[in-house]
Short mmCIF file of C-alpha atoms in Angstrom, two decimals:
data_model
loop_
_atom_site.label_atom_id
_atom_site.label_comp_id
_atom_site.label_asym_id
_atom_site.label_seq_id
_atom_site.Cartn_x
_atom_site.Cartn_y
_atom_site.Cartn_z
CA UNK F 1 226.71 46.80 58.01
CA UNK F 2 226.76 46.34 61.75
CA UNK F 3 226.54 50.06 62.51
CA UNK F 4 223.47 50.29 60.29
CA UNK F 5 221.75 47.47 62.14
CA UNK F 6 222.57 49.05 65.48
CA UNK F 7 221.19 52.37 64.23
CA UNK F 8 217.89 50.74 63.25
CA UNK F 9 217.57 49.09 66.64
CA UNK F 10 218.09 52.39 68.39
CA UNK F 11 215.47 53.99 66.14
CA UNK F 12 212.99 51.20 66.93
CA UNK F 13 213.56 51.57 70.66
CA UNK F 14 213.07 55.30 70.36
CA UNK F 15 209.77 54.83 68.45
CA UNK F 16 208.46 52.36 71.02
CA UNK F 17 209.38 54.77 73.82
CA UNK F 18 207.56 57.65 72.13
CA UNK F 19 204.51 55.45 71.53
CA UNK F 20 204.37 54.44 75.18
CA UNK F 21 204.71 58.07 76.27
CA UNK F 22 201.80 59.07 73.97
CA UNK F 23 199.61 56.28 75.35
CA UNK F 24 200.35 57.42 78.87
CA UNK F 25 199.32 61.01 78.09
CA UNK F 26 196.12 59.85 76.37
CA UNK F 27 195.07 57.76 79.34
CA UNK F 28 195.85 60.60 81.72
CA UNK F 29 193.75 63.08 79.70
CA UNK F 30 190.73 60.82 79.26
CA UNK F 31 190.45 60.27 83.00
CA UNK F 32 189.99 64.02 83.55
CA UNK F 33 186.50 65.16 82.37
CA UNK F 34 185.90 68.90 82.34
CA UNK F 35 182.94 70.35 84.29
CA UNK F 36 181.06 71.11 81.05
CA UNK F 37 181.53 67.61 79.59
CA UNK F 38 178.76 65.39 78.28
CA UNK F 39 178.84 63.04 81.23
CA UNK F 40 180.29 63.32 84.72
CA UNK F 41 182.57 60.28 84.86
CA UNK F 42 184.10 60.94 88.26
CA UNK F 43 181.20 59.21 90.04
CA UNK F 44 179.79 62.45 91.45
CA UNK F 45 176.54 62.13 93.44
CA UNK F 46 173.84 64.59 94.51
CA UNK F 47 172.86 64.58 98.19
CA UNK F 48 169.66 66.22 99.54
CA UNK F 49 170.10 67.51 103.09
CA UNK F 50 166.66 67.92 104.77
CA UNK F 51 166.23 70.98 106.93
CA UNK F 52 163.31 72.84 108.43
CA UNK F 53 160.13 72.41 106.25
CA UNK F 54 159.71 76.16 105.95
CA UNK F 55 163.25 76.70 104.63
CA UNK F 56 164.74 75.84 101.29
CA UNK F 57 166.59 72.54 101.10
CA UNK F 58 170.38 72.73 101.04
CA UNK F 59 171.70 70.85 98.05
CA UNK F 60 175.33 69.67 98.04
CA UNK F 61 177.34 67.89 95.36
CA UNK F 62 179.70 65.20 96.54
CA UNK F 63 182.46 63.99 94.21
CA UNK F 64 184.29 60.75 94.64
CA UNK F 65 187.27 62.26 92.85
CA UNK F 66 188.65 65.75 92.81
CA UNK F 67 187.72 67.83 89.73
CA UNK F 68 190.59 69.65 88.17
CA UNK F 69 189.52 73.25 88.60
CA UNK F 70 192.49 74.40 86.48
CA UNK F 71 191.04 72.84 83.35
CA UNK F 72 188.45 75.20 81.86
CA UNK F 73 185.28 73.85 80.25
CA UNK F 74 185.53 74.09 76.47
CA UNK F 75 182.19 72.49 75.70
CA UNK F 76 181.64 69.52 73.41
CA UNK F 77 183.87 68.53 70.49
CA UNK F 78 181.98 68.44 67.18
CA UNK F 79 183.74 66.12 64.75
CA UNK F 80 183.96 66.48 60.99
CA UNK F 81 185.27 64.27 58.19
CA UNK F 82 188.65 66.04 58.37
CA UNK F 83 191.12 65.82 61.24
CA UNK F 84 190.31 68.45 63.80
CA UNK F 85 192.35 69.45 66.87
CA UNK F 86 190.77 68.57 70.21
CA UNK F 87 191.23 71.46 72.59
CA UNK F 88 192.21 70.86 76.15
CA UNK F 89 189.11 70.33 78.27
CA UNK F 90 186.82 69.33 75.40
CA UNK F 91 184.81 66.15 75.77
CA UNK F 92 185.16 63.77 72.86
CA UNK F 93 182.04 61.77 71.90
CA UNK F 94 182.49 58.03 71.64
CA UNK F 95 182.95 56.39 68.28
CA UNK F 96 185.50 58.79 66.73
CA UNK F 97 188.87 58.18 65.12
CA UNK F 98 191.49 59.76 67.50
CA UNK F 99 195.25 60.22 66.93
CA UNK F 100 198.21 61.99 68.53
CA UNK F 101 199.94 64.73 66.50
CA UNK F 102 203.65 64.11 67.09
CA UNK F 103 204.59 67.56 65.87
CA UNK F 104 202.30 69.56 68.18
CA UNK F 105 201.81 66.95 70.89
CA UNK F 106 198.01 67.53 70.78
CA UNK F 107 195.13 65.19 70.01
CA UNK F 108 193.14 65.20 66.80
CA UNK F 109 189.87 63.48 65.96
CA UNK F 110 187.57 62.97 63.01
CA UNK F 111 184.56 60.93 61.99
CA UNK F 112 184.92 57.25 61.23
CA UNK F 113 184.55 56.20 57.62
CA UNK F 114 180.88 56.13 56.61
CA UNK F 115 179.67 58.29 59.52
CA UNK F 116 177.86 61.57 58.99
CA UNK F 117 178.12 64.78 60.95
CA UNK F 118 174.36 64.54 61.62
CA UNK F 119 175.07 61.50 63.77
CA UNK F 120 176.52 63.75 66.44
CA UNK F 121 174.21 66.71 65.99
CA UNK F 122 170.62 67.00 67.21
CA UNK F 123 167.58 69.09 66.26
CA UNK F 124 165.17 69.25 69.14
CA UNK F 125 164.67 65.74 70.52
CA UNK F 126 165.49 63.84 67.32
CA UNK F 127 168.62 62.00 66.19
CA UNK F 128 172.31 62.30 66.94
CA UNK F 129 174.43 61.85 70.05
CA UNK F 130 175.22 65.50 70.66
CA UNK F 131 172.67 68.28 71.10
CA UNK F 132 174.42 71.58 70.60
CA UNK F 133 171.26 73.56 71.37
CA UNK F 134 170.91 71.99 74.80
CA UNK F 135 172.63 73.86 77.53
CA UNK F 136 174.94 71.74 79.68
CA UNK F 137 175.08 72.36 83.42
CA UNK F 138 178.07 72.26 85.73
CA UNK F 139 177.82 70.72 89.20
CA UNK F 140 177.69 74.23 90.68
CA UNK F 141 174.81 75.18 88.37
CA UNK F 142 172.93 72.01 89.32
CA UNK F 143 173.43 72.85 92.97
CA UNK F 144 172.00 76.34 92.51
CA UNK F 145 169.04 75.02 90.50
CA UNK F 146 168.11 72.37 93.06
CA UNK F 147 168.06 74.98 95.81
CA UNK F 148 164.91 76.37 94.21
CA UNK F 149 162.93 73.21 95.09
CA UNK F 150 161.10 72.75 98.38
CA UNK F 151 161.69 69.76 100.57
CA UNK F 152 158.15 69.99 102.00
CA UNK F 153 155.06 68.24 100.61
CA UNK F 154 153.03 69.66 97.75
CA UNK F 155 151.03 72.71 98.57
CA UNK F 156 147.98 71.42 100.45
CA UNK F 157 145.94 74.44 99.48
CA UNK F 158 146.49 73.78 95.77
CA UNK F 159 145.46 70.17 96.30
CA UNK F 160 142.21 71.24 97.96
CA UNK F 161 141.42 73.64 95.14
CA UNK F 162 142.00 70.90 92.58
CA UNK F 163 139.79 68.48 94.52
CA UNK F 164 136.96 71.03 94.50
CA UNK F 165 137.34 71.47 90.75
CA UNK F 166 137.19 67.70 90.24
CA UNK F 167 134.07 67.41 92.42
CA UNK F 168 132.41 70.13 90.36
CA UNK F 169 133.03 68.21 87.14
CA UNK F 170 132.13 64.75 88.45
CA UNK F 171 129.53 63.52 90.88
CA UNK F 172 130.02 60.92 93.55
CA UNK F 173 128.99 57.35 92.90
CA UNK F 174 126.48 57.40 95.76
CA UNK F 175 124.73 60.42 94.27
CA UNK F 176 124.49 58.79 90.86
CA UNK F 177 123.22 55.57 92.40
CA UNK F 178 120.50 57.41 94.31
CA UNK F 179 119.44 59.38 91.24
CA UNK F 180 119.17 56.23 89.13
CA UNK F 181 117.13 54.56 91.84
CA UNK F 182 114.75 57.53 91.88
CA UNK F 183 114.42 57.35 88.10
CA UNK F 184 113.60 53.65 88.19
CA UNK F 185 111.01 54.23 90.89
CA UNK F 186 109.23 56.78 88.66
CA UNK F 187 108.95 54.44 85.67
CA UNK F 188 105.48 52.88 85.60
CA UNK F 189 103.70 50.51 83.27
CA UNK F 190 100.48 51.44 81.47
CA UNK F 191 98.53 49.15 83.79
CA UNK F 192 99.91 50.99 86.83
CA UNK F 193 99.08 54.36 85.30
CA UNK F 194 95.52 53.27 84.45
CA UNK F 195 95.06 51.92 87.98
CA UNK F 196 96.27 55.21 89.42
CA UNK F 197 93.85 57.11 87.15
CA UNK F 198 90.97 54.87 88.27
CA UNK F 199 91.60 55.66 91.94
CA UNK F 200 92.02 59.34 91.11
CA UNK F 201 88.70 59.37 89.23
CA UNK F 202 87.03 57.59 92.13
CA UNK F 203 88.06 60.33 94.53
CA UNK F 204 85.72 63.16 95.49
CA UNK F 205 88.19 66.06 95.59
CA UNK F 206 88.24 66.76 91.82
CA UNK F 207 86.79 69.92 90.36
CA UNK F 208 85.40 70.17 86.84
CA UNK F 209 88.70 71.18 85.19
CA UNK F 210 90.72 68.48 86.93
CA UNK F 211 88.15 65.85 85.99
CA UNK F 212 88.23 67.05 82.37
CA UNK F 213 92.01 66.66 82.13
CA UNK F 214 91.88 63.28 83.86
CA UNK F 215 89.24 61.97 81.44
CA UNK F 216 91.26 63.24 78.45
CA UNK F 217 94.33 61.33 79.63
CA UNK F 218 92.23 58.26 80.39
CA UNK F 219 90.72 58.30 76.89
CA UNK F 220 94.23 58.24 75.42
CA UNK F 221 95.25 55.15 77.41
CA UNK F 222 91.99 53.22 76.93
CA UNK F 223 92.51 53.04 73.18
CA UNK F 224 94.80 50.14 74.06
CA UNK F 225 92.69 47.00 74.55
CA UNK F 226 94.80 45.73 77.46
CA UNK F 227 94.54 49.03 79.29
CA UNK F 228 90.77 49.16 78.71
CA UNK F 229 90.40 45.65 80.13
CA UNK F 230 92.40 46.60 83.23
CA UNK F 231 90.18 49.64 83.74
CA UNK F 232 86.97 47.63 83.25
CA UNK F 233 88.10 44.89 85.65
CA UNK F 234 88.63 47.56 88.31
CA UNK F 235 85.01 48.67 87.90
CA UNK F 236 85.76 51.63 85.68
CA UNK F 237 82.49 51.43 83.72
CA UNK F 238 80.57 52.18 86.92
CA UNK F 239 82.57 55.39 87.35
CA UNK F 240 81.93 56.40 83.72
CA UNK F 241 78.23 55.69 84.26
CA UNK F 242 78.29 58.26 87.04
CA UNK F 243 80.02 60.66 84.66
CA UNK F 244 77.10 60.37 82.21
CA UNK F 245 74.78 61.55 85.01
CA UNK F 246 77.01 64.46 86.02
CA UNK F 247 75.49 67.94 86.14
CA UNK F 248 78.33 69.40 84.04
CA UNK F 249 77.89 69.01 80.29
CA UNK F 250 81.67 68.87 79.86
CA UNK F 251 81.92 65.86 82.17
CA UNK F 252 79.07 64.07 80.36
CA UNK F 253 80.75 64.75 77.03
CA UNK F 254 84.17 63.46 78.16
CA UNK F 255 82.67 60.40 79.89
CA UNK F 256 80.84 59.37 76.70
CA UNK F 257 84.07 59.88 74.73
CA UNK F 258 86.01 57.62 77.12
CA UNK F 259 83.30 54.94 76.90
CA UNK F 260 83.43 54.94 73.09
CA UNK F 261 87.23 54.60 73.06
CA UNK F 262 87.23 51.83 75.68
CA UNK F 263 84.59 49.58 74.04
CA UNK F 264 85.60 50.13 70.41
CA UNK F 265 86.54 46.73 68.88
CA UNK F 266 86.88 45.32 72.40
CA UNK F 267 84.30 42.59 73.13
CA UNK F 268 85.32 42.23 76.78
CA UNK F 269 84.82 45.96 77.40
CA UNK F 270 81.52 45.91 75.49
CA UNK F 271 80.19 43.22 77.82
CA UNK F 272 81.36 45.15 80.90
CA UNK F 273 79.63 48.33 79.63
CA UNK F 274 76.42 46.45 78.93
CA UNK F 275 76.49 44.90 82.39
CA UNK F 276 77.02 48.34 83.96
CA UNK F 277 73.77 49.58 82.34
CA UNK F 278 75.42 52.11 80.05
CA UNK F 279 73.28 51.28 76.98
CA UNK F 280 69.93 52.40 78.54
CA UNK F 281 71.62 55.55 79.85
CA UNK F 282 72.96 56.43 76.39
CA UNK F 283 69.51 55.93 74.81
CA UNK F 284 67.90 58.14 77.45
CA UNK F 285 70.47 60.90 76.98
CA UNK F 286 69.94 60.87 73.19
CA UNK F 287 66.37 61.98 73.81
CA UNK F 288 66.92 64.32 76.75
CA UNK F 289 70.42 65.84 76.37
CA UNK F 290 70.03 69.65 76.20
CA UNK F 291 73.60 70.40 75.04
CA UNK F 292 74.11 69.83 71.31
CA UNK F 293 77.88 69.36 71.67
CA UNK F 294 77.34 66.29 73.87
CA UNK F 295 75.22 64.43 71.27
CA UNK F 296 78.12 63.48 68.91
CA UNK F 297 79.97 61.87 71.84
CA UNK F 298 76.84 59.98 72.85
CA UNK F 299 76.42 58.65 69.31
CA UNK F 300 80.12 57.70 69.24
CA UNK F 301 79.72 55.73 72.48
CA UNK F 302 76.50 54.07 71.30
CA UNK F 303 77.87 53.04 67.89
CA UNK F 304 81.09 51.66 69.45
CA UNK F 305 79.07 49.70 71.99
CA UNK F 306 76.77 47.91 69.52
CA UNK F 307 79.28 47.47 66.66
CA UNK F 308 79.77 43.76 65.89
CA UNK F 309 77.75 43.01 69.03
CA UNK F 310 74.32 41.62 68.02
CA UNK F 311 73.27 41.07 71.63
CA UNK F 312 73.65 44.82 72.28
CA UNK F 313 71.86 45.63 69.04
CA UNK F 314 68.88 43.54 70.14
CA UNK F 315 68.81 45.44 73.43
CA UNK F 316 68.94 48.68 71.45
CA UNK F 317 65.75 47.71 69.60
CA UNK F 318 64.05 46.42 72.74
CA UNK F 319 64.77 49.66 74.59
CA UNK F 320 63.44 51.87 71.78
CA UNK F 321 66.85 53.06 70.65
CA UNK F 322 65.78 53.67 67.05
CA UNK F 323 62.90 55.84 68.19
CA UNK F 324 65.39 57.91 70.18
CA UNK F 325 67.57 58.27 67.10
CA UNK F 326 64.58 59.29 64.98
CA UNK F 327 63.56 61.96 67.48
CA UNK F 328 66.89 63.75 67.23
CA UNK F 329 67.22 63.75 63.44
CA UNK F 330 64.98 66.77 62.61
CA UNK F 331 66.91 69.10 64.89
CA UNK F 332 70.40 67.77 64.17
CA UNK F 333 70.64 66.69 60.56
CA UNK F 334 74.38 66.30 60.59
CA UNK F 335 74.66 64.19 63.75
CA UNK F 336 73.23 60.70 63.17
CA UNK F 337 75.72 58.18 61.88
CA UNK F 338 73.46 55.49 60.50
CA UNK F 339 76.44 53.72 58.98
CA UNK F 340 77.67 53.03 62.52
CA UNK F 341 74.24 52.16 63.89
CA UNK F 342 73.07 49.91 61.03
CA UNK F 343 75.74 47.29 60.40
CA UNK F 344 75.75 44.69 57.69
CA UNK F 345 75.51 41.06 58.73
CA UNK F 346 78.90 39.36 58.88
CA UNK F 347 79.39 35.82 57.61
CA UNK F 348 82.64 35.18 59.46
CA UNK F 349 81.19 32.63 61.87
CA UNK F 350 77.92 30.82 62.22
CA UNK F 351 77.33 31.83 65.84
CA UNK F 352 77.43 35.54 65.05
CA UNK F 353 75.19 35.02 61.99
CA UNK F 354 72.62 33.32 64.19
CA UNK F 355 72.79 36.20 66.67
CA UNK F 356 72.24 38.74 63.89
CA UNK F 357 69.25 36.76 62.60
CA UNK F 358 67.65 37.29 66.00
CA UNK F 359 68.01 41.04 65.62
CA UNK F 360 65.42 42.40 63.19
CA UNK F 361 67.26 45.67 62.84
CA UNK F 362 66.36 46.32 59.21
CA UNK F 363 62.64 45.85 59.84
CA UNK F 364 62.84 48.15 62.83
CA UNK F 365 64.56 50.84 60.77
CA UNK F 366 61.83 50.69 58.15
CA UNK F 367 59.03 50.63 60.72
CA UNK F 368 60.48 53.62 62.59
CA UNK F 369 60.59 55.63 59.36
CA UNK F 370 64.34 56.19 59.45
CA UNK F 371 64.63 55.49 55.73
CA UNK F 372 62.86 58.78 55.01
CA UNK F 373 65.73 60.69 56.57
CA UNK F 374 68.52 59.12 54.50
CA UNK F 375 68.14 61.46 51.46
CA UNK F 376 67.82 64.48 53.75
CA UNK F 377 71.09 63.61 55.48
CA UNK F 378 72.88 64.04 52.11
CA UNK F 379 72.35 67.79 52.55
CA UNK F 380 75.32 67.82 54.93
CA UNK F 381 78.13 70.07 53.66
CA UNK F 382 81.20 68.21 54.95
CA UNK F 383 82.65 65.25 53.07
CA UNK F 384 82.97 63.01 56.13
CA UNK F 385 79.24 63.16 56.93
CA UNK F 386 78.31 62.55 53.31
CA UNK F 387 80.64 59.55 53.15
CA UNK F 388 79.02 57.96 56.21
CA UNK F 389 75.48 58.57 54.90
CA UNK F 390 76.43 57.00 51.57
CA UNK F 391 77.86 53.98 53.36
CA UNK F 392 74.61 53.66 55.33
CA UNK F 393 72.54 53.94 52.14
CA UNK F 394 74.67 51.25 50.50
CA UNK F 395 74.07 48.98 53.48
CA UNK F 396 70.31 49.69 53.52
CA UNK F 397 69.74 49.50 49.77
CA UNK F 398 67.28 46.65 50.07
CA UNK F 399 65.65 47.96 53.25
CA UNK F 400 65.12 51.56 52.07
CA UNK F 401 64.81 50.96 48.31
CA UNK F 402 61.93 53.36 47.69
CA UNK F 403 63.38 56.26 49.66
CA UNK F 404 66.80 55.83 48.06
CA UNK F 405 65.20 55.90 44.58
CA UNK F 406 63.73 59.31 45.40
CA UNK F 407 67.26 60.56 46.12
CA UNK F 408 68.61 59.73 42.61
CA UNK F 409 68.72 63.40 41.44
CA UNK F 410 70.73 64.34 44.51
CA UNK F 411 73.01 61.32 44.06
CA UNK F 412 73.70 62.20 40.39
CA UNK F 413 74.55 65.76 41.38
CA UNK F 414 76.98 64.48 44.02
CA UNK F 415 78.46 62.07 41.47
CA UNK F 416 79.42 64.98 39.21
CA UNK F 417 80.91 66.93 42.11
CA UNK F 418 83.05 64.07 43.42
CA UNK F 419 84.11 62.92 39.96
CA UNK F 420 85.58 66.38 39.43
CA UNK F 421 87.36 66.21 42.82
CA UNK F 422 88.66 62.70 42.14
CA UNK F 423 90.18 63.86 38.83
CA UNK F 424 92.55 66.12 40.79
CA UNK F 425 93.90 63.25 42.92
CA UNK F 426 97.33 61.79 42.24
CA UNK F 427 98.74 58.32 42.79
CA UNK F 428 100.32 59.54 46.04
CA UNK F 429 96.93 60.55 47.49
CA UNK F 430 94.72 58.17 49.47
CA UNK F 431 92.04 58.23 46.71
CA UNK F 432 89.44 59.50 49.21
CA UNK F 433 87.17 61.18 46.64
CA UNK F 434 87.53 58.22 44.28
CA UNK F 435 86.13 56.00 47.03
CA UNK F 436 83.11 58.27 47.45
CA UNK F 437 82.52 58.11 43.68
CA UNK F 438 82.45 54.31 43.93
CA UNK F 439 79.84 54.46 46.74
CA UNK F 440 77.55 56.75 44.72
CA UNK F 441 77.97 54.68 41.55
CA UNK F 442 77.03 51.47 43.36
CA UNK F 443 73.94 53.04 44.97
CA UNK F 444 72.71 54.52 41.66
CA UNK F 445 73.31 51.25 39.79
CA UNK F 446 71.50 49.22 42.43
CA UNK F 447 68.57 51.64 42.54
CA UNK F 448 68.20 51.75 38.76
CA UNK F 449 68.40 47.96 38.54
CA UNK F 450 65.63 47.58 41.11
CA UNK F 451 63.46 50.05 39.17
CA UNK F 452 63.85 48.04 35.97
CA UNK F 453 62.96 44.85 37.80
CA UNK F 454 59.73 46.42 39.06
CA UNK F 455 58.78 47.42 35.49
#
């Protein structure tokens, strides 16, 4: 029994000795990392030695420990689920199961339970601890690669070229600031523009064409009541009065057009025009104007001036305005707009009603014989002129009863024509012809009713 026990003790001592020897060899091998290993564990450092700026930098690799040049680089060990022999010089990734083969004296390694081979393999930049497609560099290869770099500053010429490209794409802040300031300085209000036009019109260096364009622009702005008031307060009606006396027919025409636009539905401008003496000038030109194209603008200015302005209407009668209108009818049947000249009395406020009562406009129309011309004006061929004549006849039904009764055949003929045109209108149309039919129907009904009353 004793020899058996002694034999077991010797065997145990031998096993412990072999184990210690294996541990010693493992520690010795793990301290030596081959040049192609995954990491340089010997504490190596790269040192950049500056030289002349025109020369390449000399790159040296300093190692804190000596690298065993006798051990060749075998690359990286790729583990599997089965035991695999680790060749001398191969770097073993961390996290593997490693053992010593007592028969061969070499090391073997495999994956830990539950690990996958993909854990240590890499596709591109994704996953795993080992990238077999990535080339590993030795210290000597790193040294050769770093020699290609310059130790001088970046190429100044390339920097200048890039700066020029940037400046082409973007502008400096000062330039943008100046441009925005110029833009703001060019923005003007309507009042400023009208004031500038007034001073321009008051100058003496304008030819006929320039004055025409200026008056066209002015007419556009004076449709706004505020702009018209600014122009009138500057004395603009005096300048337009001079335009009515101009030797050029085009200037007279445009001046009358501007006056009509400025005073239309603008009581303040109407008063300014009346104070400037424009009404007598318009009446005079209606009788003396040689150019037929100027007459419609004169009528437009006159009708806009006296519309809803009984004081101006009274002046029109006092100055013989109706006689001037009557004198131009025979030669220009399509021009007079009696609907604009003869306005119905409004009952909106007592003061205006009293002013209209002072203006015996209807009596003056009958005395001047203007009623005789109402049926003749229906001979106009355009719808707009007919519409205005019909509106005037509807307004003057009581004043011109006899003359309107004589126009019944013409009115019935027009009723048939416009009834046919109104039948072609749809709900989307503005019912223009239907409105004319209503005018004619009302005039005929009123005329026939008055005839029955007389009988």
